[in-house]
């Protein structure tokens, strides 16, 4: 049992805090949030042993991110233990799975696998293991990266299989703690730490196995999910900006050129993003006109449902929530508009199809879900190098936005939500962000004090390699954080 140590520690936690059990109310399983851990995700690590310590410190996408995420998970469980159920996925699914090939084409997954296998010899010789055309500053691979990638696909499948179960015993919502992230991954081009597009792969799998016809991606990572948006263009029948278009189409299909458009592929996907327009991939050095236009696109036509909103600086939390109400929440309004229109159009198609005596195809019923690309690098606790352009969000944002996303899902798609870890690179950003995100998943109260720097400082102590629990914590916060750190550390 991968979670044996956690279960033992959790029992001890409850015995030390009986008031939590006393004050808890009964929560039906279907109303809980499933948290899926992915131990295999730690297998993706930086293998260039010859680099300097200074260079190594710039590699922010690291296995230790999952420990920081676990601290946030543990913090949420400590506050609302009846609201969550935990699962550890060691399932491996090949890069040649049909739902991966549908997104990345027939060649790209095989290319990644080949590079992973060949990396071992190259790294031994002190050679950079990725091809010359790749950005070796943010993309790296080792032989065991293959374990991580197949584990990511397996964890995503595990979550989808669970949240779509047609019973009252399974949660309708899931958060999957995986890495590497995916939203910068184009059909055939890796970018920004991302090798495969986890969100789109999840949607394809849900379409193939659960009959999903439509999905929404809500992306609140600091950086624009250019890969996720690019795949939406491809699914709408247009040529994507990056990668070989032929890789994404079935044999016998004609590839569209820049003046034509194919019929949209199903499932249909809307992409709605809140991000910093001055950060990668639209930062100085990357900010070509195409990238800036893409990160600013707002369109609800031509089978495209894409809406981008740029973060703005704020002074007080009150100022931030004025921006939230007047500017940021439009993402949720547009996602709602997309699903409302999509349902009507889809049901019209079904009615038209029923009038045909011998229809060529049966149209499945409308079925949608919400996917959150949950990056926490816009956190107020992210490293300054990530926040060099002066925009961030308060910790409470993750709870508020997630709660509103669940409200949208309750209205439009039976409450079905899948959240996938994207960015977030400091221990503070991940711990505080995941904590807030999971509280929002359950639409529970987020207390302002929980995001205070003194609280987060105590929680992230548990991320230290040599951390040891305090024997006699000097105050209530230290005592609580001490117990949370114990819970978090036994998850990884």
Short mmCIF file of C-alpha atoms in Angstrom, two decimals:
data_model
loop_
_atom_site.label_atom_id
_atom_site.label_comp_id
_atom_site.label_asym_id
_atom_site.label_seq_id
_atom_site.Cartn_x
_atom_site.Cartn_y
_atom_site.Cartn_z
CA UNK A 1 0.00 0.00 0.00
CA UNK A 2 1.72 3.16 -1.26
CA UNK A 3 -0.20 5.25 1.27
CA UNK A 4 0.38 3.03 4.32
CA UNK A 5 2.65 5.55 6.07
CA UNK A 6 0.27 8.40 5.33
CA UNK A 7 -2.70 6.50 6.73
CA UNK A 8 -0.80 5.75 9.94
CA UNK A 9 0.26 9.38 10.31
CA UNK A 10 -3.28 10.56 9.57
CA UNK A 11 -4.72 8.31 12.30
CA UNK A 12 -2.21 9.80 14.73
CA UNK A 13 -3.12 13.30 13.57
CA UNK A 14 -6.81 12.68 14.27
CA UNK A 15 -6.04 11.18 17.67
CA UNK A 16 -4.06 14.29 18.59
CA UNK A 17 -6.87 16.54 17.32
CA UNK A 18 -10.19 14.91 18.34
CA UNK A 19 -12.02 18.22 17.99
CA UNK A 20 -11.59 17.98 14.21
CA UNK A 21 -13.57 14.75 14.13
CA UNK A 22 -16.16 16.16 16.54
CA UNK A 23 -16.68 19.29 14.43
CA UNK A 24 -16.74 17.50 11.06
CA UNK A 25 -19.97 17.01 9.17
CA UNK A 26 -20.75 14.02 6.96
CA UNK A 27 -19.67 14.51 3.35
CA UNK A 28 -20.96 12.08 0.67
CA UNK A 29 -18.12 10.56 -1.32
CA UNK A 30 -19.32 12.10 -4.57
CA UNK A 31 -19.02 15.56 -2.96
CA UNK A 32 -15.40 15.08 -1.93
CA UNK A 33 -12.26 15.92 -3.89
CA UNK A 34 -10.01 13.10 -5.00
CA UNK A 35 -6.29 13.87 -4.74
CA UNK A 36 -4.14 11.69 -7.01
CA UNK A 37 -0.44 11.44 -6.21
CA UNK A 38 2.06 10.31 -8.84
CA UNK A 39 5.25 8.86 -7.30
CA UNK A 40 6.61 8.12 -10.77
CA UNK A 41 6.67 11.87 -11.49
CA UNK A 42 9.79 12.15 -9.33
CA UNK A 43 11.68 10.08 -11.92
CA UNK A 44 12.06 13.10 -14.21
CA UNK A 45 15.25 14.77 -13.01
CA UNK A 46 18.15 16.84 -14.33
CA UNK A 47 21.03 14.59 -15.38
CA UNK A 48 23.84 16.92 -16.51
CA UNK A 49 26.22 16.12 -13.66
CA UNK A 50 28.98 18.40 -14.95
CA UNK A 51 27.17 21.73 -14.59
CA UNK A 52 28.04 24.25 -11.89
CA UNK A 53 26.01 24.72 -8.71
CA UNK A 54 25.02 28.15 -9.99
CA UNK A 55 23.62 26.65 -13.19
CA UNK A 56 21.92 23.88 -11.25
CA UNK A 57 20.13 26.48 -9.12
CA UNK A 58 18.40 27.77 -12.27
CA UNK A 59 16.70 24.39 -12.85
CA UNK A 60 13.46 25.21 -11.05
CA UNK A 61 11.36 22.36 -12.51
CA UNK A 62 12.59 19.70 -10.11
CA UNK A 63 11.28 16.57 -8.34
CA UNK A 64 11.17 18.42 -5.01
CA UNK A 65 8.17 20.38 -6.31
CA UNK A 66 6.00 17.39 -5.45
CA UNK A 67 7.02 17.55 -1.78
CA UNK A 68 5.98 21.21 -1.64
CA UNK A 69 2.69 20.30 -3.31
CA UNK A 70 2.19 17.57 -0.70
CA UNK A 71 2.59 20.14 2.08
CA UNK A 72 -0.31 22.07 0.56
CA UNK A 73 -2.38 18.90 0.24
CA UNK A 74 -1.67 18.01 3.87
CA UNK A 75 -2.60 21.52 5.03
CA UNK A 76 -6.00 21.30 3.32
CA UNK A 77 -6.63 17.82 4.72
CA UNK A 78 -5.72 19.02 8.21
CA UNK A 79 -8.38 21.73 8.05
CA UNK A 80 -11.12 19.72 6.33
CA UNK A 81 -10.22 16.02 6.70
CA UNK A 82 -13.69 14.75 5.76
CA UNK A 83 -13.59 16.53 2.40
CA UNK A 84 -10.76 14.70 0.64
CA UNK A 85 -9.81 11.21 -0.42
CA UNK A 86 -6.25 10.32 -1.39
CA UNK A 87 -5.00 7.91 -4.06
CA UNK A 88 -1.49 7.04 -5.25
CA UNK A 89 -1.19 6.09 -8.91
CA UNK A 90 1.68 3.94 -10.18
CA UNK A 91 -0.10 3.11 -13.42
CA UNK A 92 2.05 3.50 -16.52
CA UNK A 93 0.50 4.12 -19.91
CA UNK A 94 2.64 4.24 -23.06
CA UNK A 95 3.37 7.36 -25.05
CA UNK A 96 1.90 5.46 -27.99
CA UNK A 97 -1.55 5.38 -26.34
CA UNK A 98 -4.25 6.47 -28.84
CA UNK A 99 -5.22 9.56 -26.83
CA UNK A 100 -1.57 10.70 -26.82
CA UNK A 101 -1.19 10.09 -30.55
CA UNK A 102 -4.40 12.04 -31.23
CA UNK A 103 -2.77 15.12 -29.68
CA UNK A 104 0.88 14.68 -30.61
CA UNK A 105 0.71 12.64 -33.81
CA UNK A 106 2.37 9.38 -34.75
CA UNK A 107 5.99 10.55 -34.65
CA UNK A 108 6.44 12.83 -31.66
CA UNK A 109 5.90 10.32 -28.80
CA UNK A 110 8.36 7.92 -30.43
CA UNK A 111 10.90 10.71 -30.79
CA UNK A 112 10.68 11.50 -27.07
CA UNK A 113 11.09 7.84 -26.17
CA UNK A 114 14.16 7.52 -28.41
CA UNK A 115 15.79 10.64 -26.94
CA UNK A 116 15.14 9.41 -23.39
CA UNK A 117 16.79 6.06 -24.11
CA UNK A 118 19.77 7.64 -25.90
CA UNK A 119 20.25 10.29 -23.20
CA UNK A 120 22.02 7.85 -20.88
CA UNK A 121 25.09 7.50 -23.10
CA UNK A 122 25.18 11.20 -23.99
CA UNK A 123 25.04 12.28 -20.35
CA UNK A 124 27.82 9.84 -19.45
CA UNK A 125 30.00 11.53 -22.08
CA UNK A 126 29.16 15.00 -20.75
CA UNK A 127 27.04 15.85 -23.78
CA UNK A 128 23.75 17.73 -23.73
CA UNK A 129 21.08 15.08 -24.24
CA UNK A 130 18.40 17.08 -26.08
CA UNK A 131 18.48 17.91 -29.81
CA UNK A 132 20.10 21.15 -30.96
CA UNK A 133 16.77 22.72 -31.87
CA UNK A 134 15.42 22.42 -28.32
CA UNK A 135 15.93 24.97 -25.57
CA UNK A 136 18.34 23.05 -23.34
CA UNK A 137 17.89 25.71 -20.66
CA UNK A 138 14.37 24.55 -19.79
CA UNK A 139 14.08 21.12 -21.42
CA UNK A 140 16.01 18.15 -20.11
CA UNK A 141 15.59 14.37 -20.25
CA UNK A 142 17.04 11.23 -18.73
CA UNK A 143 16.27 7.57 -19.28
CA UNK A 144 13.92 7.62 -16.27
CA UNK A 145 12.01 10.62 -17.65
CA UNK A 146 10.15 7.97 -19.61
CA UNK A 147 8.92 6.49 -16.31
CA UNK A 148 7.66 9.92 -15.28
CA UNK A 149 5.87 10.63 -18.56
CA UNK A 150 4.17 7.24 -18.71
CA UNK A 151 3.29 7.70 -15.03
CA UNK A 152 1.76 11.11 -15.76
CA UNK A 153 -0.46 9.60 -18.44
CA UNK A 154 -1.41 6.79 -16.08
CA UNK A 155 -2.25 9.16 -13.23
CA UNK A 156 -4.40 11.30 -15.52
CA UNK A 157 -6.25 8.20 -16.74
CA UNK A 158 -6.75 7.06 -13.14
CA UNK A 159 -8.32 10.40 -12.24
CA UNK A 160 -10.58 10.45 -15.32
CA UNK A 161 -11.74 6.88 -14.71
CA UNK A 162 -12.64 7.83 -11.16
CA UNK A 163 -14.46 11.15 -11.59
CA UNK A 164 -16.63 9.78 -14.41
CA UNK A 165 -17.75 6.66 -12.54
CA UNK A 166 -21.53 6.44 -12.64
CA UNK A 167 -22.10 5.90 -8.94
CA UNK A 168 -22.52 7.83 -5.70
CA UNK A 169 -19.35 6.47 -4.11
CA UNK A 170 -16.79 8.37 -6.16
CA UNK A 171 -15.79 12.06 -6.12
CA UNK A 172 -16.69 14.15 -9.16
CA UNK A 173 -13.60 16.33 -8.72
CA UNK A 174 -9.89 15.49 -8.75
CA UNK A 175 -6.55 17.24 -8.33
CA UNK A 176 -3.61 15.38 -9.86
CA UNK A 177 -0.12 16.24 -8.57
CA UNK A 178 2.07 15.48 -11.59
CA UNK A 179 5.17 16.75 -13.33
CA UNK A 180 6.59 17.72 -15.73
CA UNK A 181 3.90 20.29 -16.55
CA UNK A 182 2.21 20.31 -19.95
CA UNK A 183 0.53 23.54 -21.06
CA UNK A 184 3.49 24.85 -23.14
CA UNK A 185 3.71 21.60 -25.11
CA UNK A 186 2.63 22.05 -28.74
CA UNK A 187 1.67 19.11 -30.97
CA UNK A 188 5.29 18.39 -31.89
CA UNK A 189 7.41 20.95 -30.02
CA UNK A 190 8.52 20.83 -26.35
CA UNK A 191 8.73 24.13 -24.53
CA UNK A 192 8.88 25.71 -21.08
CA UNK A 193 9.60 22.47 -19.14
CA UNK A 194 6.71 20.74 -20.97
CA UNK A 195 7.07 17.59 -23.09
CA UNK A 196 3.50 16.36 -23.56
CA UNK A 197 0.26 18.29 -23.16
CA UNK A 198 -1.31 16.72 -20.08
CA UNK A 199 -4.59 18.66 -20.24
CA UNK A 200 -5.40 17.81 -23.85
CA UNK A 201 -4.34 14.18 -23.36
CA UNK A 202 -6.76 14.00 -20.42
CA UNK A 203 -9.58 15.42 -22.54
CA UNK A 204 -8.90 12.99 -25.40
CA UNK A 205 -8.88 10.08 -22.97
CA UNK A 206 -12.18 11.25 -21.47
CA UNK A 207 -13.66 11.48 -24.97
CA UNK A 208 -12.51 7.99 -25.94
CA UNK A 209 -13.50 6.24 -22.72
CA UNK A 210 -16.29 8.34 -21.19
CA UNK A 211 -18.10 9.84 -24.17
CA UNK A 212 -17.05 13.43 -23.46
CA UNK A 213 -17.97 15.76 -26.31
CA UNK A 214 -16.83 19.12 -24.92
CA UNK A 215 -14.34 20.47 -22.41
CA UNK A 216 -13.17 23.74 -20.94
CA UNK A 217 -9.57 24.45 -19.96
CA UNK A 218 -9.23 27.15 -17.30
CA UNK A 219 -5.55 28.10 -17.01
CA UNK A 220 -4.33 30.36 -14.16
CA UNK A 221 -0.60 29.69 -14.49
CA UNK A 222 1.54 32.86 -14.59
CA UNK A 223 2.54 31.96 -18.14
CA UNK A 224 0.30 31.71 -21.18
CA UNK A 225 -0.43 28.09 -22.11
CA UNK A 226 0.60 28.59 -25.71
CA UNK A 227 0.75 24.85 -26.38
CA UNK A 228 -2.75 24.20 -25.06
CA UNK A 229 -4.14 27.08 -27.12
CA UNK A 230 -2.26 25.97 -30.23
CA UNK A 231 -3.82 22.51 -29.98
CA UNK A 232 -7.25 24.17 -29.79
CA UNK A 233 -6.52 25.83 -33.14
CA UNK A 234 -5.55 22.47 -34.58
CA UNK A 235 -8.70 20.83 -33.20
CA UNK A 236 -10.76 23.59 -34.80
CA UNK A 237 -9.32 22.59 -38.18
CA UNK A 238 -6.62 25.23 -38.59
CA UNK A 239 -2.90 24.79 -39.03
CA UNK A 240 -1.15 25.17 -35.67
CA UNK A 241 1.70 27.63 -35.22
CA UNK A 242 4.20 24.98 -34.16
CA UNK A 243 4.85 21.41 -35.28
CA UNK A 244 3.94 19.33 -38.29
CA UNK A 245 0.23 19.51 -39.00
CA UNK A 246 0.26 16.08 -40.64
CA UNK A 247 1.22 14.48 -37.35
CA UNK A 248 -2.14 15.40 -35.86
CA UNK A 249 -4.42 14.08 -38.58
CA UNK A 250 -5.64 10.64 -39.54
CA UNK A 251 -4.36 8.88 -42.65
CA UNK A 252 -6.16 10.03 -45.76
CA UNK A 253 -7.04 13.46 -44.40
CA UNK A 254 -5.91 16.46 -46.38
CA UNK A 255 -3.84 18.88 -44.37
CA UNK A 256 -5.24 22.42 -44.38
CA UNK A 257 -3.06 25.21 -45.65
CA UNK A 258 -3.10 28.73 -44.25
CA UNK A 259 -6.16 29.67 -46.34
CA UNK A 260 -8.38 26.70 -45.55
CA UNK A 261 -10.08 25.13 -42.57
CA UNK A 262 -11.09 21.55 -41.93
CA UNK A 263 -14.10 20.50 -39.91
CA UNK A 264 -13.50 20.74 -36.20
CA UNK A 265 -12.37 17.59 -34.43
CA UNK A 266 -14.18 16.27 -31.39
CA UNK A 267 -14.06 16.63 -28.51
CA UNK A 268 -14.39 20.38 -28.82
CA UNK A 269 -12.27 22.34 -26.37
CA UNK A 270 -12.44 25.95 -25.16
CA UNK A 271 -9.32 27.57 -23.69
CA UNK A 272 -9.54 30.41 -21.15
CA UNK A 273 -6.36 31.82 -19.61
CA UNK A 274 -5.29 34.40 -17.02
CA UNK A 275 -1.57 35.18 -17.30
CA UNK A 276 1.22 37.76 -17.36
CA UNK A 277 1.72 39.14 -20.87
CA UNK A 278 5.32 40.12 -20.03
CA UNK A 279 6.46 36.65 -18.96
CA UNK A 280 7.46 33.63 -21.07
CA UNK A 281 6.46 32.92 -23.84
CA UNK A 282 5.84 36.63 -24.40
CA UNK A 283 8.85 37.96 -22.50
CA UNK A 284 11.62 39.98 -24.10
CA UNK A 285 13.61 37.46 -26.11
CA UNK A 286 10.52 35.37 -26.89
CA UNK A 287 8.10 38.20 -27.59
CA UNK A 288 7.70 37.80 -31.33
CA UNK A 289 4.46 39.26 -32.71
CA UNK A 290 2.86 35.81 -33.09
CA UNK A 291 3.38 34.95 -29.42
CA UNK A 292 2.02 38.29 -28.22
CA UNK A 293 -1.04 38.02 -30.48
CA UNK A 294 -1.68 34.45 -29.35
CA UNK A 295 -1.49 35.40 -25.67
CA UNK A 296 -3.98 38.21 -26.29
CA UNK A 297 -6.48 36.38 -28.50
CA UNK A 298 -10.17 36.65 -27.64
CA UNK A 299 -12.47 34.82 -30.05
CA UNK A 300 -15.75 32.93 -29.86
CA UNK A 301 -16.24 31.96 -33.53
CA UNK A 302 -14.97 29.61 -36.28
CA UNK A 303 -15.11 26.65 -33.85
CA UNK A 304 -12.66 28.54 -31.63
CA UNK A 305 -13.51 29.45 -28.06
CA UNK A 306 -10.45 31.19 -26.68
CA UNK A 307 -10.26 34.05 -24.20
CA UNK A 308 -7.08 35.54 -22.74
CA UNK A 309 -6.89 38.04 -19.89
CA UNK A 310 -3.69 39.73 -18.68
CA UNK A 311 -2.81 40.12 -15.02
CA UNK A 312 -2.37 43.63 -13.65
CA UNK A 313 -0.44 44.92 -10.64
CA UNK A 314 -2.43 45.73 -7.50
CA UNK A 315 -1.73 47.40 -4.18
CA UNK A 316 -4.14 45.84 -1.69
CA UNK A 317 -6.17 42.64 -1.70
CA UNK A 318 -9.27 44.81 -1.99
CA UNK A 319 -7.82 46.30 -5.18
CA UNK A 320 -7.13 42.81 -6.48
CA UNK A 321 -10.71 41.66 -6.00
CA UNK A 322 -11.99 44.72 -7.83
CA UNK A 323 -9.88 43.50 -10.75
CA UNK A 324 -11.23 40.00 -10.21
CA UNK A 325 -14.83 41.16 -10.45
CA UNK A 326 -14.36 43.58 -13.34
CA UNK A 327 -11.72 41.81 -15.43
CA UNK A 328 -10.58 38.34 -14.40
CA UNK A 329 -13.95 36.69 -13.80
CA UNK A 330 -14.84 37.24 -17.47
CA UNK A 331 -12.96 33.98 -18.11
CA UNK A 332 -15.60 32.09 -16.18
CA UNK A 333 -18.38 34.02 -17.92
CA UNK A 334 -16.94 33.18 -21.33
CA UNK A 335 -16.48 29.53 -20.38
CA UNK A 336 -20.12 29.47 -19.28
CA UNK A 337 -21.16 31.11 -22.56
CA UNK A 338 -19.17 28.55 -24.54
CA UNK A 339 -20.73 25.56 -22.77
CA UNK A 340 -24.25 27.01 -23.00
CA UNK A 341 -23.92 27.61 -26.74
CA UNK A 342 -22.15 24.28 -27.29
CA UNK A 343 -24.94 22.37 -25.56
CA UNK A 344 -27.61 24.09 -27.66
CA UNK A 345 -25.73 23.54 -30.93
CA UNK A 346 -24.97 19.92 -30.07
CA UNK A 347 -28.58 19.14 -29.18
CA UNK A 348 -29.70 20.81 -32.43
CA UNK A 349 -27.37 18.45 -34.32
CA UNK A 350 -28.87 15.46 -32.54
CA UNK A 351 -32.40 16.57 -33.49
CA UNK A 352 -31.37 17.11 -37.12
CA UNK A 353 -29.68 13.71 -37.19
CA UNK A 354 -32.80 12.02 -35.85
CA UNK A 355 -34.77 13.31 -38.86
CA UNK A 356 -32.49 11.43 -41.26
CA UNK A 357 -33.82 7.98 -42.14
CA UNK A 358 -30.43 6.26 -42.22
CA UNK A 359 -27.88 8.57 -40.59
CA UNK A 360 -24.22 7.76 -41.25
CA UNK A 361 -23.30 8.41 -37.62
CA UNK A 362 -25.08 8.45 -34.31
CA UNK A 363 -24.32 11.64 -32.40
CA UNK A 364 -23.60 10.99 -28.72
CA UNK A 365 -25.33 13.08 -26.04
CA UNK A 366 -23.70 16.31 -24.91
CA UNK A 367 -21.20 15.60 -22.16
CA UNK A 368 -18.70 18.13 -20.83
CA UNK A 369 -16.24 18.70 -18.02
CA UNK A 370 -13.90 21.39 -16.71
CA UNK A 371 -10.12 21.03 -16.71
CA UNK A 372 -8.00 23.39 -14.62
CA UNK A 373 -4.39 23.96 -15.62
CA UNK A 374 -3.30 24.73 -12.07
CA UNK A 375 -0.02 26.62 -12.13
CA UNK A 376 0.96 28.42 -8.94
CA UNK A 377 3.82 30.57 -10.24
CA UNK A 378 1.67 33.71 -10.05
CA UNK A 379 1.64 33.24 -6.26
CA UNK A 380 2.73 36.05 -3.99
CA UNK A 381 5.25 33.52 -2.60
CA UNK A 382 6.90 32.67 -5.91
CA UNK A 383 10.61 33.43 -6.36
CA UNK A 384 11.39 36.98 -7.43
CA UNK A 385 12.92 35.87 -10.73
CA UNK A 386 9.47 34.60 -11.73
CA UNK A 387 7.86 37.84 -10.58
CA UNK A 388 10.34 40.22 -12.16
CA UNK A 389 7.52 41.88 -14.11
CA UNK A 390 5.64 42.89 -10.97
CA UNK A 391 2.40 40.91 -11.19
CA UNK A 392 1.14 38.20 -8.89
CA UNK A 393 -2.04 37.08 -7.11
CA UNK A 394 -2.88 36.78 -3.40
CA UNK A 395 -3.05 33.24 -2.02
CA UNK A 396 -6.80 33.58 -1.53
CA UNK A 397 -7.22 33.89 -5.32
CA UNK A 398 -6.67 30.16 -5.83
CA UNK A 399 -9.50 29.33 -3.45
CA UNK A 400 -11.85 31.92 -4.96
CA UNK A 401 -11.21 31.04 -8.61
CA UNK A 402 -11.41 27.29 -7.96
CA UNK A 403 -14.65 27.69 -6.05
CA UNK A 404 -16.08 29.66 -8.98
CA UNK A 405 -14.85 26.99 -11.42
CA UNK A 406 -16.63 24.30 -9.39
CA UNK A 407 -19.77 26.46 -9.45
CA UNK A 408 -19.49 26.57 -13.25
CA UNK A 409 -19.06 22.79 -13.40
CA UNK A 410 -22.05 22.25 -11.13
CA UNK A 411 -24.16 24.31 -13.52
CA UNK A 412 -22.89 22.91 -16.81
CA UNK A 413 -21.44 19.42 -16.38
CA UNK A 414 -22.60 17.52 -13.33
CA UNK A 415 -19.84 19.05 -11.20
CA UNK A 416 -17.05 17.17 -13.00
CA UNK A 417 -13.68 18.91 -12.64
CA UNK A 418 -10.13 17.73 -13.24
CA UNK A 419 -7.21 19.86 -12.02
CA UNK A 420 -3.66 19.16 -13.20
CA UNK A 421 -0.55 20.65 -11.63
CA UNK A 422 1.27 22.96 -14.03
CA UNK A 423 3.80 25.57 -12.82
CA UNK A 424 4.83 26.83 -9.41
CA UNK A 425 8.50 26.60 -8.50
CA UNK A 426 9.17 27.87 -5.00
CA UNK A 427 8.19 25.83 -1.96
CA UNK A 428 6.06 28.73 -0.73
CA UNK A 429 4.17 29.15 -4.00
CA UNK A 430 3.32 25.47 -4.29
CA UNK A 431 2.49 24.86 -0.64
CA UNK A 432 0.26 27.92 -0.23
CA UNK A 433 -1.26 27.65 -3.70
CA UNK A 434 -2.22 23.97 -3.49
CA UNK A 435 -3.58 24.53 0.03
CA UNK A 436 -5.84 27.35 -1.18
CA UNK A 437 -6.77 25.51 -4.39
CA UNK A 438 -8.00 22.43 -2.53
CA UNK A 439 -10.01 24.48 -0.04
CA UNK A 440 -11.67 26.18 -3.02
CA UNK A 441 -12.39 22.80 -4.60
CA UNK A 442 -14.64 22.06 -1.65
CA UNK A 443 -16.05 25.62 -1.61
CA UNK A 444 -15.06 25.91 2.03
CA UNK A 445 -14.06 29.05 3.90
CA UNK A 446 -10.52 30.28 3.25
CA UNK A 447 -9.35 32.11 6.36
CA UNK A 448 -7.11 35.06 5.53
CA UNK A 449 -4.63 34.09 8.22
CA UNK A 450 -3.89 30.77 6.53
CA UNK A 451 -2.03 32.58 3.77
CA UNK A 452 0.00 34.78 6.13
CA UNK A 453 3.76 34.69 5.57
CA UNK A 454 4.37 33.45 9.13
CA UNK A 455 2.15 30.43 8.47
CA UNK A 456 3.64 29.60 5.07
CA UNK A 457 7.16 30.00 6.48
CA UNK A 458 6.42 27.27 9.03
CA UNK A 459 4.84 24.94 6.46
CA UNK A 460 7.71 25.07 3.99
CA UNK A 461 10.20 24.05 6.66
CA UNK A 462 8.89 20.56 5.98
CA UNK A 463 10.37 20.76 2.47
CA UNK A 464 13.93 20.83 3.83
CA UNK A 465 15.81 17.56 3.15
CA UNK A 466 16.97 17.32 6.77
CA UNK A 467 13.69 18.41 8.40
CA UNK A 468 12.91 16.94 11.80
CA UNK A 469 9.69 17.49 13.76
CA UNK A 470 9.80 19.86 16.71
CA UNK A 471 9.58 18.10 20.06
CA UNK A 472 7.95 21.05 21.82
CA UNK A 473 6.43 23.57 19.39
CA UNK A 474 6.35 27.00 21.01
CA UNK A 475 2.98 28.17 19.69
CA UNK A 476 -0.24 27.01 18.03
CA UNK A 477 0.91 27.76 14.47
CA UNK A 478 4.17 25.86 14.91
CA UNK A 479 2.30 22.94 16.46
CA UNK A 480 -0.17 22.76 13.57
CA UNK A 481 2.55 23.20 10.91
CA UNK A 482 4.61 20.50 12.61
CA UNK A 483 1.76 18.02 12.18
CA UNK A 484 1.07 19.11 8.61
CA UNK A 485 4.73 18.61 7.70
CA UNK A 486 4.59 15.06 9.06
CA UNK A 487 1.54 14.33 6.89
CA UNK A 488 3.03 15.94 3.81
CA UNK A 489 6.38 14.19 3.98
CA UNK A 490 4.89 10.69 4.06
CA UNK A 491 3.00 11.33 0.81
CA UNK A 492 6.16 11.47 -1.34
#
